[in-house]
mmCIF file with all atom_site columns, C-alpha atoms and ligand atoms in Angstrom:
data_model
loop_
_atom_site.group_PDB
_atom_site.id
_atom_site.type_symbol
_atom_site.label_atom_id
_atom_site.label_alt_id
_atom_site.label_comp_id
_atom_site.label_asym_id
_atom_site.label_entity_id
_atom_site.label_seq_id
_atom_site.pdbx_PDB_ins_code
_atom_site.Cartn_x
_atom_site.Cartn_y
_atom_site.Cartn_z
_atom_site.occupancy
_atom_site.B_iso_or_equiv
_atom_site.pdbx_formal_charge
_atom_site.auth_seq_id
_atom_site.auth_comp_id
_atom_site.auth_asym_id
_atom_site.auth_atom_id
_atom_site.pdbx_PDB_model_num
ATOM   1   C  CA  . MET A 1 1   ? -0.007  28.442 -25.276 1.00 94.00 ? 1   MET A CA  1
ATOM   2   C  CA  . PRO A 1 2   ? -0.735  26.784 -21.672 1.00 96.00 ? 2   PRO A CA  1
ATOM   3   C  CA  . LYS A 1 3   ? 1.967   26.727 -18.892 1.00 96.00 ? 3   LYS A CA  1
ATOM   4   C  CA  . VAL A 1 4   ? 2.198   23.199 -17.819 1.00 96.00 ? 4   VAL A CA  1
ATOM   5   C  CA  . LEU A 1 5   ? 4.418   23.212 -13.975 1.00 93.00 ? 5   LEU A CA  1
ATOM   6   C  CA  . PHE A 1 6   ? 5.271   19.787 -12.575 1.00 91.00 ? 6   PHE A CA  1
ATOM   7   C  CA  . TYR A 1 7   ? 6.263   19.132 -9.303  1.00 82.00 ? 7   TYR A CA  1
ATOM   8   C  CA  . PRO A 1 8   ? 8.698   18.390 -7.141  1.00 77.00 ? 8   PRO A CA  1
ATOM   9   C  CA  . ALA A 1 9   ? 10.715  18.204 -10.329 1.00 81.00 ? 9   ALA A CA  1
ATOM   10  C  CA  . GLY A 1 10  ? 10.531  22.168 -11.083 1.00 83.00 ? 10  GLY A CA  1
ATOM   11  C  CA  . LYS A 1 11  ? 10.393  22.246 -14.595 1.00 90.00 ? 11  LYS A CA  1
ATOM   12  C  CA  . SER A 1 12  ? 7.701   23.933 -16.104 1.00 93.00 ? 12  SER A CA  1
ATOM   13  C  CA  . GLY A 1 13  ? 6.730   25.092 -19.648 1.00 95.00 ? 13  GLY A CA  1
ATOM   14  C  CA  . ASP A 1 14  ? 4.677   26.324 -22.462 1.00 96.00 ? 14  ASP A CA  1
ATOM   15  C  CA  . VAL A 1 15  ? 3.291   23.322 -24.671 1.00 97.00 ? 15  VAL A CA  1
ATOM   16  C  CA  . PRO A 1 16  ? 1.103   23.362 -27.750 1.00 97.00 ? 16  PRO A CA  1
ATOM   17  C  CA  . GLU A 1 17  ? -2.515  23.336 -26.215 1.00 97.00 ? 17  GLU A CA  1
ATOM   18  C  CA  . GLY A 1 18  ? -3.713  19.280 -27.232 1.00 97.00 ? 18  GLY A CA  1
ATOM   19  C  CA  . THR A 1 19  ? -0.671  18.083 -25.741 1.00 97.00 ? 19  THR A CA  1
ATOM   20  C  CA  . SER A 1 20  ? -1.071  14.672 -23.280 1.00 97.00 ? 20  SER A CA  1
ATOM   21  C  CA  . ILE A 1 21  ? 0.674   15.395 -20.158 1.00 97.00 ? 21  ILE A CA  1
ATOM   22  C  CA  . LEU A 1 22  ? 2.938   12.657 -20.882 1.00 96.00 ? 22  LEU A CA  1
ATOM   23  C  CA  . ASP A 1 23  ? 4.065   13.915 -23.829 1.00 97.00 ? 23  ASP A CA  1
ATOM   24  C  CA  . ALA A 1 24  ? 4.576   17.045 -21.793 1.00 97.00 ? 24  ALA A CA  1
ATOM   25  C  CA  . SER A 1 25  ? 6.915   16.156 -19.730 1.00 96.00 ? 25  SER A CA  1
ATOM   26  C  CA  . GLU A 1 26  ? 8.936   14.538 -22.199 1.00 95.00 ? 26  GLU A CA  1
ATOM   27  C  CA  . GLN A 1 27  ? 9.294   18.126 -24.054 1.00 96.00 ? 27  GLN A CA  1
ATOM   28  C  CA  . LEU A 1 28  ? 9.907   19.511 -20.791 1.00 95.00 ? 28  LEU A CA  1
ATOM   29  C  CA  . GLY A 1 29  ? 13.408  16.908 -20.352 1.00 93.00 ? 29  GLY A CA  1
ATOM   30  C  CA  . LEU A 1 30  ? 10.946  14.754 -17.707 1.00 92.00 ? 30  LEU A CA  1
ATOM   31  C  CA  . GLU A 1 31  ? 10.805  10.820 -17.739 1.00 88.00 ? 31  GLU A CA  1
ATOM   32  C  CA  . LEU A 1 32  ? 7.356   10.112 -16.055 1.00 90.00 ? 32  LEU A CA  1
ATOM   33  C  CA  . ARG A 1 33  ? 7.452   6.208  -16.305 1.00 87.00 ? 33  ARG A CA  1
ATOM   34  C  CA  . HIS A 1 34  ? 4.636   4.529  -18.757 1.00 90.00 ? 34  HIS A CA  1
ATOM   35  C  CA  . ASP A 1 35  ? 4.623   0.764  -19.478 1.00 88.00 ? 35  ASP A CA  1
ATOM   36  C  CA  . CYS A 1 36  ? 1.904   0.413  -21.627 1.00 88.00 ? 36  CYS A CA  1
ATOM   37  C  CA  . GLY A 1 37  ? 3.594   2.524  -23.824 1.00 90.00 ? 37  GLY A CA  1
ATOM   38  C  CA  . GLY A 1 38  ? 0.393   5.087  -23.721 1.00 91.00 ? 38  GLY A CA  1
ATOM   39  C  CA  . PHE A 1 39  ? -2.772  2.479  -23.910 1.00 89.00 ? 39  PHE A CA  1
ATOM   40  C  CA  . ALA A 1 40  ? -4.165  3.118  -20.463 1.00 90.00 ? 40  ALA A CA  1
ATOM   41  C  CA  . THR A 1 41  ? -3.285  -0.078 -19.861 1.00 88.00 ? 41  THR A CA  1
ATOM   42  C  CA  . CYS A 1 42  ? -1.008  -0.018 -16.887 1.00 86.00 ? 42  CYS A CA  1
ATOM   43  C  CA  . SER A 1 43  ? -1.678  3.357  -14.785 1.00 84.00 ? 43  SER A CA  1
ATOM   44  C  CA  . THR A 1 44  ? 2.018   3.763  -14.063 1.00 85.00 ? 44  THR A CA  1
ATOM   45  C  CA  . CYS A 1 45  ? 2.086   6.940  -16.097 1.00 91.00 ? 45  CYS A CA  1
ATOM   46  C  CA  . ARG A 1 46  ? -0.526  8.423  -12.921 1.00 89.00 ? 46  ARG A CA  1
ATOM   47  C  CA  . ILE A 1 47  ? 0.080   11.832 -12.230 1.00 91.00 ? 47  ILE A CA  1
ATOM   48  C  CA  . MET A 1 48  ? -2.015  14.146 -9.653  1.00 86.00 ? 48  MET A CA  1
ATOM   49  C  CA  . ILE A 1 49  ? -3.541  17.080 -10.936 1.00 88.00 ? 49  ILE A CA  1
ATOM   50  C  CA  . VAL A 1 50  ? -2.731  20.022 -8.162  1.00 83.00 ? 50  VAL A CA  1
ATOM   51  C  CA  . ASP A 1 51  ? -4.428  22.683 -9.852  1.00 86.00 ? 51  ASP A CA  1
ATOM   52  C  CA  . GLY A 1 52  ? -6.046  23.658 -13.247 1.00 91.00 ? 52  GLY A CA  1
ATOM   53  C  CA  . VAL A 1 53  ? -7.748  20.001 -13.223 1.00 91.00 ? 53  VAL A CA  1
ATOM   54  C  CA  . GLU A 1 54  ? -10.767 22.110 -15.702 1.00 93.00 ? 54  GLU A CA  1
ATOM   55  C  CA  . ASN A 1 55  ? -8.388  22.046 -18.615 1.00 96.00 ? 55  ASN A CA  1
ATOM   56  C  CA  . LEU A 1 56  ? -7.281  19.027 -19.066 1.00 97.00 ? 56  LEU A CA  1
ATOM   57  C  CA  . THR A 1 57  ? -9.836  16.769 -21.048 1.00 97.00 ? 57  THR A CA  1
ATOM   58  C  CA  . GLN A 1 58  ? -12.514 15.019 -19.165 1.00 95.00 ? 58  GLN A CA  1
ATOM   59  C  CA  . ILE A 1 59  ? -11.621 11.164 -18.372 1.00 94.00 ? 59  ILE A CA  1
ATOM   60  C  CA  . ASP A 1 60  ? -13.052 8.731  -20.763 1.00 92.00 ? 60  ASP A CA  1
ATOM   61  C  CA  . LEU A 1 61  ? -13.758 5.574  -19.854 1.00 91.00 ? 61  LEU A CA  1
ATOM   62  C  CA  . ASP A 1 62  ? -10.641 3.066  -20.287 1.00 90.00 ? 62  ASP A CA  1
ATOM   63  C  CA  . GLU A 1 63  ? -8.989  5.934  -18.394 1.00 93.00 ? 63  GLU A CA  1
ATOM   64  C  CA  . GLU A 1 64  ? -11.736 6.163  -15.644 1.00 90.00 ? 64  GLU A CA  1
ATOM   65  C  CA  . ASN A 1 65  ? -11.548 1.889  -15.570 1.00 89.00 ? 65  ASN A CA  1
ATOM   66  C  CA  . MET A 1 66  ? -7.947  1.811  -15.193 1.00 87.00 ? 66  MET A CA  1
ATOM   67  C  CA  . LEU A 1 67  ? -8.022  4.645  -12.240 1.00 85.00 ? 67  LEU A CA  1
ATOM   68  C  CA  . GLU A 1 68  ? -10.825 2.552  -10.622 1.00 82.00 ? 68  GLU A CA  1
ATOM   69  C  CA  . GLU A 1 69  ? -8.500  -0.230 -10.839 1.00 80.00 ? 69  GLU A CA  1
ATOM   70  C  CA  . ALA A 1 70  ? -5.525  0.780  -9.624  1.00 76.00 ? 70  ALA A CA  1
ATOM   71  C  CA  . GLU A 1 71  ? -7.621  2.605  -6.676  1.00 70.00 ? 71  GLU A CA  1
ATOM   72  C  CA  . LEU A 1 72  ? -6.433  5.760  -7.394  1.00 74.00 ? 72  LEU A CA  1
ATOM   73  C  CA  . PRO A 1 73  ? -8.492  8.789  -6.305  1.00 71.00 ? 73  PRO A CA  1
ATOM   74  C  CA  . LYS A 1 74  ? -9.704  11.733 -7.864  1.00 73.00 ? 74  LYS A CA  1
ATOM   75  C  CA  . PRO A 1 75  ? -6.899  14.299 -8.166  1.00 80.00 ? 75  PRO A CA  1
ATOM   76  C  CA  . PHE A 1 76  ? -5.085  11.622 -10.179 1.00 87.00 ? 76  PHE A CA  1
ATOM   77  C  CA  . ARG A 1 77  ? -5.113  11.180 -13.796 1.00 93.00 ? 77  ARG A CA  1
ATOM   78  C  CA  . LEU A 1 78  ? -3.944  8.747  -16.139 1.00 94.00 ? 78  LEU A CA  1
ATOM   79  C  CA  . SER A 1 79  ? -0.774  11.264 -18.095 1.00 96.00 ? 79  SER A CA  1
ATOM   80  C  CA  . CYS A 1 80  ? -1.098  9.289  -21.209 1.00 96.00 ? 80  CYS A CA  1
ATOM   81  C  CA  . GLN A 1 81  ? -4.838  9.904  -21.460 1.00 96.00 ? 81  GLN A CA  1
ATOM   82  C  CA  . ALA A 1 82  ? -5.285  13.513 -20.238 1.00 97.00 ? 82  ALA A CA  1
ATOM   83  C  CA  . VAL A 1 83  ? -4.529  16.379 -22.674 1.00 98.00 ? 83  VAL A CA  1
ATOM   84  C  CA  . ILE A 1 84  ? -3.803  19.794 -22.160 1.00 98.00 ? 84  ILE A CA  1
ATOM   85  C  CA  . ARG A 1 85  ? -6.633  22.849 -22.933 1.00 97.00 ? 85  ARG A CA  1
ATOM   86  C  CA  . GLY A 1 86  ? -4.975  24.805 -20.393 1.00 96.00 ? 86  GLY A CA  1
ATOM   87  C  CA  . ASP A 1 87  ? -3.059  26.110 -17.184 1.00 95.00 ? 87  ASP A CA  1
ATOM   88  C  CA  . VAL A 1 88  ? -2.122  23.197 -15.261 1.00 93.00 ? 88  VAL A CA  1
ATOM   89  C  CA  . VAL A 1 89  ? 0.197   22.199 -11.906 1.00 90.00 ? 89  VAL A CA  1
ATOM   90  C  CA  . LEU A 1 90  ? 0.947   18.774 -11.840 1.00 91.00 ? 90  LEU A CA  1
ATOM   91  C  CA  . ARG A 1 91  ? 2.850   16.998 -9.165  1.00 84.00 ? 91  ARG A CA  1
ATOM   92  C  CA  . ILE A 1 92  ? 4.547   13.742 -9.768  1.00 85.00 ? 92  ILE A CA  1
ATOM   93  C  CA  . PRO A 1 93  ? 3.527   11.112 -7.204  1.00 77.00 ? 93  PRO A CA  1
ATOM   94  C  CA  . ASP A 1 94  ? 6.792   10.216 -5.266  1.00 65.00 ? 94  ASP A CA  1
ATOM   95  C  CA  . PRO A 1 95  ? 6.665   6.058  -5.588  1.00 59.00 ? 95  PRO A CA  1
ATOM   96  C  CA  . GLU A 1 96  ? 6.985   5.316  -1.928  1.00 48.00 ? 96  GLU A CA  1
ATOM   97  C  CA  . MET A 1 97  ? 4.313   8.010  -1.043  1.00 50.00 ? 97  MET A CA  1
ATOM   98  C  CA  . ASN A 1 98  ? 1.786   6.534  0.669   1.00 47.00 ? 98  ASN A CA  1
ATOM   99  C  CA  . TRP A 1 99  ? -1.346  8.736  0.408   1.00 50.00 ? 99  TRP A CA  1
ATOM   100 C  CA  . SER A 1 100 ? -4.166  7.250  2.094   1.00 53.00 ? 100 SER A CA  1
ATOM   101 C  CA  . LYS A 1 101 ? -7.243  6.573  -0.557  1.00 58.00 ? 101 LYS A CA  1
ATOM   102 C  CA  . GLY A 1 102 ? -10.088 6.206  2.671   1.00 59.00 ? 102 GLY A CA  1
ATOM   103 C  CA  . ALA A 1 103 ? -8.991  9.632  3.729   1.00 59.00 ? 103 ALA A CA  1
ATOM   104 C  CA  . LEU A 1 104 ? -8.979  11.360 0.376   1.00 64.00 ? 104 LEU A CA  1
ATOM   105 C  CA  . ARG A 1 105 ? -12.400 9.261  -0.777  1.00 66.00 ? 105 ARG A CA  1
ATOM   106 C  CA  . GLU A 1 106 ? -13.669 11.193 2.681   1.00 67.00 ? 106 GLU A CA  1
ATOM   107 C  CA  . LEU A 1 107 ? -12.516 14.559 2.227   1.00 71.00 ? 107 LEU A CA  1
ATOM   108 C  CA  . ASP A 1 108 ? -14.272 14.173 -0.933  1.00 71.00 ? 108 ASP A CA  1
ATOM   109 C  CA  . ALA A 1 109 ? -17.660 13.196 0.848   1.00 74.00 ? 109 ALA A CA  1
ATOM   110 C  CA  . LEU A 1 110 ? -17.691 16.691 2.119   1.00 76.00 ? 110 LEU A CA  1
ATOM   111 C  CA  . SER A 1 111 ? -19.017 19.858 1.428   1.00 78.00 ? 111 SER A CA  1
ATOM   112 C  CA  . ALA A 1 112 ? -16.935 21.941 -0.623  1.00 76.00 ? 112 ALA A CA  1
ATOM   113 C  CA  . SER A 1 113 ? -16.786 24.886 2.065   1.00 77.00 ? 113 SER A CA  1
ATOM   114 C  CA  . SER A 1 114 ? -15.633 22.047 4.448   1.00 79.00 ? 114 SER A CA  1
ATOM   115 C  CA  . ARG A 1 115 ? -12.883 21.339 1.349   1.00 79.00 ? 115 ARG A CA  1
ATOM   116 C  CA  . ALA A 1 116 ? -11.957 24.800 1.115   1.00 78.00 ? 116 ALA A CA  1
ATOM   117 C  CA  . VAL A 1 117 ? -11.311 25.421 5.103   1.00 82.00 ? 117 VAL A CA  1
ATOM   118 C  CA  . ILE A 1 118 ? -9.275  22.211 5.400   1.00 81.00 ? 118 ILE A CA  1
ATOM   119 C  CA  . ARG A 1 119 ? -7.153  23.050 2.904   1.00 78.00 ? 119 ARG A CA  1
ATOM   120 C  CA  . VAL A 1 120 ? -6.673  26.889 4.446   1.00 81.00 ? 120 VAL A CA  1
ATOM   121 C  CA  . MET A 1 121 ? -5.358  25.296 7.641   1.00 81.00 ? 121 MET A CA  1
ATOM   122 C  CA  . VAL A 1 122 ? -3.383  22.549 5.973   1.00 79.00 ? 122 VAL A CA  1
ATOM   123 C  CA  . GLU A 1 123 ? -1.890  25.166 3.768   1.00 77.00 ? 123 GLU A CA  1
ATOM   124 C  CA  . ALA A 1 124 ? -1.523  27.808 6.592   1.00 80.00 ? 124 ALA A CA  1
ATOM   125 C  CA  . ARG A 1 125 ? -0.217  25.224 8.640   1.00 78.00 ? 125 ARG A CA  1
ATOM   126 C  CA  . ALA A 1 126 ? 2.629   23.786 5.958   1.00 73.00 ? 126 ALA A CA  1
ATOM   127 C  CA  . ARG A 1 127 ? 3.820   27.421 4.998   1.00 75.00 ? 127 ARG A CA  1
ATOM   128 C  CA  . LYS A 1 128 ? 4.264   28.041 8.893   1.00 75.00 ? 128 LYS A CA  1
ATOM   129 C  CA  . ALA A 1 129 ? 5.957   24.446 9.068   1.00 71.00 ? 129 ALA A CA  1
ATOM   130 C  CA  . GLY A 1 130 ? 8.284   25.572 5.651   1.00 69.00 ? 130 GLY A CA  1
ATOM   131 C  CA  . GLU A 1 131 ? 6.493   22.908 3.841   1.00 63.00 ? 131 GLU A CA  1
ATOM   132 C  CA  . GLU A 1 132 ? 5.946   22.842 0.079   1.00 60.00 ? 132 GLU A CA  1
ATOM   133 C  CA  . VAL A 1 133 ? 1.855   23.361 -0.056  1.00 56.00 ? 133 VAL A CA  1
ATOM   134 C  CA  . ILE A 1 134 ? 0.781   20.698 -2.113  1.00 54.00 ? 134 ILE A CA  1
ATOM   135 C  CA  . LEU A 1 135 ? -2.733  19.177 -1.500  1.00 54.00 ? 135 LEU A CA  1
ATOM   136 C  CA  . PRO A 1 136 ? -4.074  16.515 -0.518  1.00 50.00 ? 136 PRO A CA  1
ATOM   137 C  CA  . ASP A 1 137 ? -0.316  14.943 -0.949  1.00 46.00 ? 137 ASP A CA  1
ATOM   138 C  CA  . THR A 1 138 ? 1.489   17.155 1.839   1.00 44.00 ? 138 THR A CA  1
ATOM   139 C  CA  . ALA A 1 139 ? 0.879   15.033 4.750   1.00 49.00 ? 139 ALA A CA  1
ATOM   140 C  CA  . ILE A 1 140 ? -2.215  13.023 5.393   1.00 57.00 ? 140 ILE A CA  1
ATOM   141 C  CA  . PRO A 1 141 ? -2.424  13.026 8.961   1.00 63.00 ? 141 PRO A CA  1
ATOM   142 C  CA  . ALA A 1 142 ? -2.509  16.789 8.467   1.00 70.00 ? 142 ALA A CA  1
ATOM   143 C  CA  . VAL A 1 143 ? -5.755  16.637 6.219   1.00 73.00 ? 143 VAL A CA  1
ATOM   144 C  CA  . GLU A 1 144 ? -7.075  14.402 8.848   1.00 74.00 ? 144 GLU A CA  1
ATOM   145 C  CA  . LYS A 1 145 ? -6.684  16.971 11.644  1.00 80.00 ? 145 LYS A CA  1
ATOM   146 C  CA  . ALA A 1 146 ? -8.076  19.577 9.910   1.00 82.00 ? 146 ALA A CA  1
ATOM   147 C  CA  . LYS A 1 147 ? -11.388 17.554 8.521   1.00 81.00 ? 147 LYS A CA  1
ATOM   148 C  CA  . ALA A 1 148 ? -11.864 16.535 12.618  1.00 84.00 ? 148 ALA A CA  1
ATOM   149 C  CA  . GLU A 1 149 ? -10.918 20.079 13.775  1.00 86.00 ? 149 GLU A CA  1
ATOM   150 C  CA  . VAL A 1 150 ? -13.719 20.922 11.326  1.00 86.00 ? 150 VAL A CA  1
ATOM   151 C  CA  . GLU A 1 151 ? -15.957 18.467 11.474  1.00 84.00 ? 151 GLU A CA  1
ATOM   152 C  CA  . ALA A 1 152 ? -15.798 19.233 15.241  1.00 86.00 ? 152 ALA A CA  1
ATOM   153 C  CA  . THR A 1 153 ? -16.946 22.875 14.738  1.00 85.00 ? 153 THR A CA  1
ATOM   154 C  CA  . GLY A 1 154 ? -20.938 20.982 13.531  1.00 80.00 ? 154 GLY A CA  1
ATOM   155 C  CA  . GLN A 1 155 ? -20.625 22.927 10.339  1.00 74.00 ? 155 GLN A CA  1
ATOM   156 C  CA  . ASP A 1 156 ? -21.348 26.507 12.050  1.00 81.00 ? 156 ASP A CA  1
ATOM   157 C  CA  . VAL A 1 157 ? -20.110 28.819 10.093  1.00 82.00 ? 157 VAL A CA  1
ATOM   158 C  CA  . ALA A 1 158 ? -18.642 31.800 12.689  1.00 86.00 ? 158 ALA A CA  1
ATOM   159 C  CA  . ALA A 1 159 ? -16.974 28.824 14.142  1.00 84.00 ? 159 ALA A CA  1
ATOM   160 C  CA  . LEU A 1 160 ? -15.115 27.852 10.984  1.00 83.00 ? 160 LEU A CA  1
ATOM   161 C  CA  . ALA A 1 161 ? -14.566 31.619 10.621  1.00 83.00 ? 161 ALA A CA  1
ATOM   162 C  CA  . ALA A 1 162 ? -13.039 31.251 14.447  1.00 84.00 ? 162 ALA A CA  1
ATOM   163 C  CA  . LEU A 1 163 ? -10.988 28.123 13.420  1.00 83.00 ? 163 LEU A CA  1
ATOM   164 C  CA  . ILE A 1 164 ? -9.241  29.766 10.359  1.00 84.00 ? 164 ILE A CA  1
ATOM   165 C  CA  . LYS A 1 165 ? -8.811  32.455 12.166  1.00 84.00 ? 165 LYS A CA  1
ATOM   166 C  CA  . GLN A 1 166 ? -6.472  30.822 14.729  1.00 83.00 ? 166 GLN A CA  1
ATOM   167 C  CA  . VAL A 1 167 ? -4.677  28.494 12.723  1.00 81.00 ? 167 VAL A CA  1
ATOM   168 C  CA  . CYS A 1 168 ? -4.126  31.330 10.069  1.00 78.00 ? 168 CYS A CA  1
ATOM   169 C  CA  . GLY A 1 169 ? -3.726  33.964 12.689  1.00 74.00 ? 169 GLY A CA  1
ATOM   170 C  CA  . ASP A 1 170 ? -0.060  35.515 12.386  1.00 56.00 ? 170 ASP A CA  1
ATOM   171 C  CA  . LEU A 1 171 ? 0.948   34.287 8.687   1.00 50.00 ? 171 LEU A CA  1
HETATM 172 S  S1  . FES B 2 .   ? 1.146   4.579  -19.589 1.00 74.44 ? 1   FES B S1  1
HETATM 173 FE FE1 . FES B 2 .   ? 0.300   2.923  -19.543 1.00 74.44 ? 1   FES B FE1 1
HETATM 174 S  S2  . FES B 2 .   ? -1.664  3.555  -18.530 1.00 74.44 ? 1   FES B S2  1
HETATM 175 FE FE2 . FES B 2 .   ? -0.656  5.361  -19.518 1.00 74.44 ? 1   FES B FE2 1
#
């Protein structure tokens, strides 16, 4: 059975394949908001996918429209619509979370290697600071800083490697 982990509640467990994220949360004793009752018409059940996006069913048109209408960027899914097929790590968004849609979109537009480098750098800094390591919502300013540093290397592979070494050096 697929394993599901919800941050920051720290709830985890196995759920049958084919369970929606919303149903999984209920099975694990969590209460996620779902104002429209699971009909993809409210977006209050939004959840951030930290890992295992490939283990969820594809976004259908109704969900895509609702995510777009709510201006929710890529890591988000509607928990009432996304069905679990394998292990996933999920983040329940803080209602007060001030994530920057613009910053996430910009990050999305970068090459996969740049995103990977940024991820390594932000995670390394978060670990050093003793913070929970979750991207992309840990700290958007941290992502922006890493992005600026990566862009300053001009995609020079040796410079990117040196940057990673410098940031992660004493880990
Ligand atoms: S509960 Fe309303 S969209 Fe999921």
